[in-house]
Short mmCIF file of C-alpha atoms in Angstrom, two decimals:
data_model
loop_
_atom_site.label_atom_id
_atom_site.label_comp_id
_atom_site.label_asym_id
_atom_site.label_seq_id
_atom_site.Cartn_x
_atom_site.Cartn_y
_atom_site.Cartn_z
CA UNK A 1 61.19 -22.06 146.21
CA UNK A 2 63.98 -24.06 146.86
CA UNK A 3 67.49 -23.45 146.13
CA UNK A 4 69.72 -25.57 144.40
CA UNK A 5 73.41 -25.06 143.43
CA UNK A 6 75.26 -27.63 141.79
CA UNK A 7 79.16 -27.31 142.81
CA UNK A 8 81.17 -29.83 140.57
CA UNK A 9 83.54 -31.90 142.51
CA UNK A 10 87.07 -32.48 141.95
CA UNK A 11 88.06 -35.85 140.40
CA UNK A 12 90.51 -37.65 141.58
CA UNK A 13 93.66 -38.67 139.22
CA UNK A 14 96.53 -40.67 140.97
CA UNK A 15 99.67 -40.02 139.18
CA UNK A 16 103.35 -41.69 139.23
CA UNK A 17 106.42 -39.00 139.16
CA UNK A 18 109.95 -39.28 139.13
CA UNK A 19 111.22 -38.77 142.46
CA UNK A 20 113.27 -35.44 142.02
CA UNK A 21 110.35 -34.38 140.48
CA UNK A 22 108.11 -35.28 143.35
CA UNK A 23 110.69 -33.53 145.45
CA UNK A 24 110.71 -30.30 143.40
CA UNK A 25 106.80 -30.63 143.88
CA UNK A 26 106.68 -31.19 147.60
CA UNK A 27 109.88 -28.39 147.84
CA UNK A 28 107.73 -26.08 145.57
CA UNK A 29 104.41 -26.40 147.66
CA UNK A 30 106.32 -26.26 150.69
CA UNK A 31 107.94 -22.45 150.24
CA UNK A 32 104.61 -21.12 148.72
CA UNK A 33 102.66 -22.83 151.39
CA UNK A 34 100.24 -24.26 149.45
CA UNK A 35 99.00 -28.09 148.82
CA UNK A 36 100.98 -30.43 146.64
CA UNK A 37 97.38 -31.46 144.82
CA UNK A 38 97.36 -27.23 144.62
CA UNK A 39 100.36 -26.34 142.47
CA UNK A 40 99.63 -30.03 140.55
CA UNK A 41 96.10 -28.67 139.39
CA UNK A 42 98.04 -25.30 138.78
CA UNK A 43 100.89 -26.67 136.86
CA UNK A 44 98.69 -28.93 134.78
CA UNK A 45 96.17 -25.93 134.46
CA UNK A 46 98.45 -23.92 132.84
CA UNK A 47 100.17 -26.37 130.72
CA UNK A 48 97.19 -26.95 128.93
CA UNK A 49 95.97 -23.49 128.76
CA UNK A 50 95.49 -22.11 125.14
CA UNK A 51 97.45 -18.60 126.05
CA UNK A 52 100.65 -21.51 127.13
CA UNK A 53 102.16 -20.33 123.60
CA UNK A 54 101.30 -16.75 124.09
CA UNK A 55 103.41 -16.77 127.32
CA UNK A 56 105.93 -18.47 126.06
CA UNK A 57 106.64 -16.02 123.23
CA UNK A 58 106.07 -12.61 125.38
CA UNK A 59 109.37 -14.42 127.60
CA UNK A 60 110.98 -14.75 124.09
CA UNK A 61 110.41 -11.62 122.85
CA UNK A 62 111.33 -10.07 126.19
CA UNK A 63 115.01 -11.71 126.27
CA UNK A 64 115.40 -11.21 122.29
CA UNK A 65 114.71 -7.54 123.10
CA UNK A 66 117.49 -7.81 125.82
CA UNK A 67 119.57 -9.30 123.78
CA UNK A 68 119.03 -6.68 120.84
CA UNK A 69 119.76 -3.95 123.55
CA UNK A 70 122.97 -5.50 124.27
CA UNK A 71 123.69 -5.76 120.96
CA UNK A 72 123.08 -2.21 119.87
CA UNK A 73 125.37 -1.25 122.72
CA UNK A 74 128.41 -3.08 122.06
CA UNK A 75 127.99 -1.83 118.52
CA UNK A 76 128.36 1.68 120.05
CA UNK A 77 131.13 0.63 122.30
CA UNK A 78 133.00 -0.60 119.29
CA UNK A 79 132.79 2.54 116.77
CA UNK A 80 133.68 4.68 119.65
CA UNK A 81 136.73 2.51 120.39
CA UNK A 82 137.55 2.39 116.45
CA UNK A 83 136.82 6.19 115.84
CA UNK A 84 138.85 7.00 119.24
CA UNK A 85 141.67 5.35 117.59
CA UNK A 86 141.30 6.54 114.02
CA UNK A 87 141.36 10.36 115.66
CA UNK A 88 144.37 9.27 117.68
CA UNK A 89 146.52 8.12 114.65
CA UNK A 90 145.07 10.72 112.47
CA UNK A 91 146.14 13.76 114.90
CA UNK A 92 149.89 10.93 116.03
CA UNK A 93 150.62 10.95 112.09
CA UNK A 94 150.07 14.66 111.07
CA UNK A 95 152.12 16.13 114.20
CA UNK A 96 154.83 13.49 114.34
CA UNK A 97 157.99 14.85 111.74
CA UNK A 98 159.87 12.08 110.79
CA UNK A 99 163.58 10.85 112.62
CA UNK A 100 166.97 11.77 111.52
CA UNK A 101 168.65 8.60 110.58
CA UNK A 102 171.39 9.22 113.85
CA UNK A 103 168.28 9.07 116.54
CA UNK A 104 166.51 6.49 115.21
CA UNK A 105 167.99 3.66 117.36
CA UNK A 106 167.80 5.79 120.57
CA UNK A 107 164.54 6.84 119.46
CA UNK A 108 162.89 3.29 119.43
CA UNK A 109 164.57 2.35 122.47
CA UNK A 110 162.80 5.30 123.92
CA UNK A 111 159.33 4.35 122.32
CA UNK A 112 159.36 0.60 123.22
CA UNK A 113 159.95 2.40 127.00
CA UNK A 114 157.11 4.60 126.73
CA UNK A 115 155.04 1.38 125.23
CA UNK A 116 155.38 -0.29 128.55
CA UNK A 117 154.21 2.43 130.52
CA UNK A 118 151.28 2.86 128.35
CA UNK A 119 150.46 -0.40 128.59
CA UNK A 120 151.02 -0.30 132.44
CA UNK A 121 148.69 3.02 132.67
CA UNK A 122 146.12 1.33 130.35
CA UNK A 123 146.05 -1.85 133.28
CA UNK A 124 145.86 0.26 135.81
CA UNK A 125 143.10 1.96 134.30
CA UNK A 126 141.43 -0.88 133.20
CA UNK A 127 141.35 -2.67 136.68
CA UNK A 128 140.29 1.11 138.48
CA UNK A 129 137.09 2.36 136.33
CA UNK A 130 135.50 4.21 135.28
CA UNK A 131 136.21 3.62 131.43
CA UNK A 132 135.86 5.68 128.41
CA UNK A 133 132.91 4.29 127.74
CA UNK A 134 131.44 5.56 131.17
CA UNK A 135 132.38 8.89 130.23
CA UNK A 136 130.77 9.32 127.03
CA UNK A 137 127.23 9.99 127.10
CA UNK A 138 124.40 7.47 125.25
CA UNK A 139 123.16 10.26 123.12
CA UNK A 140 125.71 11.68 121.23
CA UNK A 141 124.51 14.97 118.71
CA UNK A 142 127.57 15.79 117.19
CA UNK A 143 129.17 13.63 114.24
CA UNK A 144 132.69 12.60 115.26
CA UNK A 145 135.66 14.58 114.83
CA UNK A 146 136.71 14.87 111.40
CA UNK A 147 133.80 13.64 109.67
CA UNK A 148 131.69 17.15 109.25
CA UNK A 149 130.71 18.13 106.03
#
């Protein structure tokens, strides 16, 4: 009984490429140590591949859902930063009694000097980390100050 086993050859194709891309070929095969005929076949393999698409969309759909995470955190980062300042004008307003007319001009005088520093201490804080936002925990329980039931 004989044997016989039929291995299909390769077929040759001779192809013309642009020269960086011949480059980027030679460069490619190069680093993964492979032949230049190799990552051709590969290249071409996979461009015609019916799962191509399939591939294509799971990268999508991976950066979309990056994206969406990104998203939904600088949504959080922004309420916190608007309901941190809502609570700090709400509690600046109800504690503050107003001037007598005869301060008032020492009084701003005074405030526009305690502006600067804050804005110096908000730098400073800035530039050092961590932030507020660092601080606060992703899962937060309790509704924010002021807005129970």
């Amino acid at each position: 009984m004989a044997w016989s086993c039929e291995v299909e050859k390769k077929v040759r194709l001779s192809v013309y490429l642009d020269p960086d891309l011949m480059r980027g070929l030679a460069d490619f095969a190069d680093r993964r140590e492979q032949s230049r005929s190799l990552v051709a076949e590969a290249a071409i393999s996979s461009f015609l591949s019916p799962d191509a698409d399939e591939r294509r969309e799971a990268v999508i759909a991976k950066r979309l859902d990056g994206i969406d995470r990104r998203m939904q955190r600088l949504e959080r980062d922004t309420n916190i930063a608007i309901e941190t300042m809502a609570l700090f004008v709400r509690f600046w307003l109800s504690s503050t009694p107003p001037l007598p007319d005869a301060t008032q001009a020492a009084t701003r005088a005074k405030a526009l000097e305690r502006y600067d520093s804050f804005l110096d201490a908000l730098g400073r804080r800035l530039a050092k980390g961590p932030n507020l936002r660092q601080e606060i925990g992703d899962d937060i329980e309790h509704p924010p100050f002021g807005t129970e039931a």
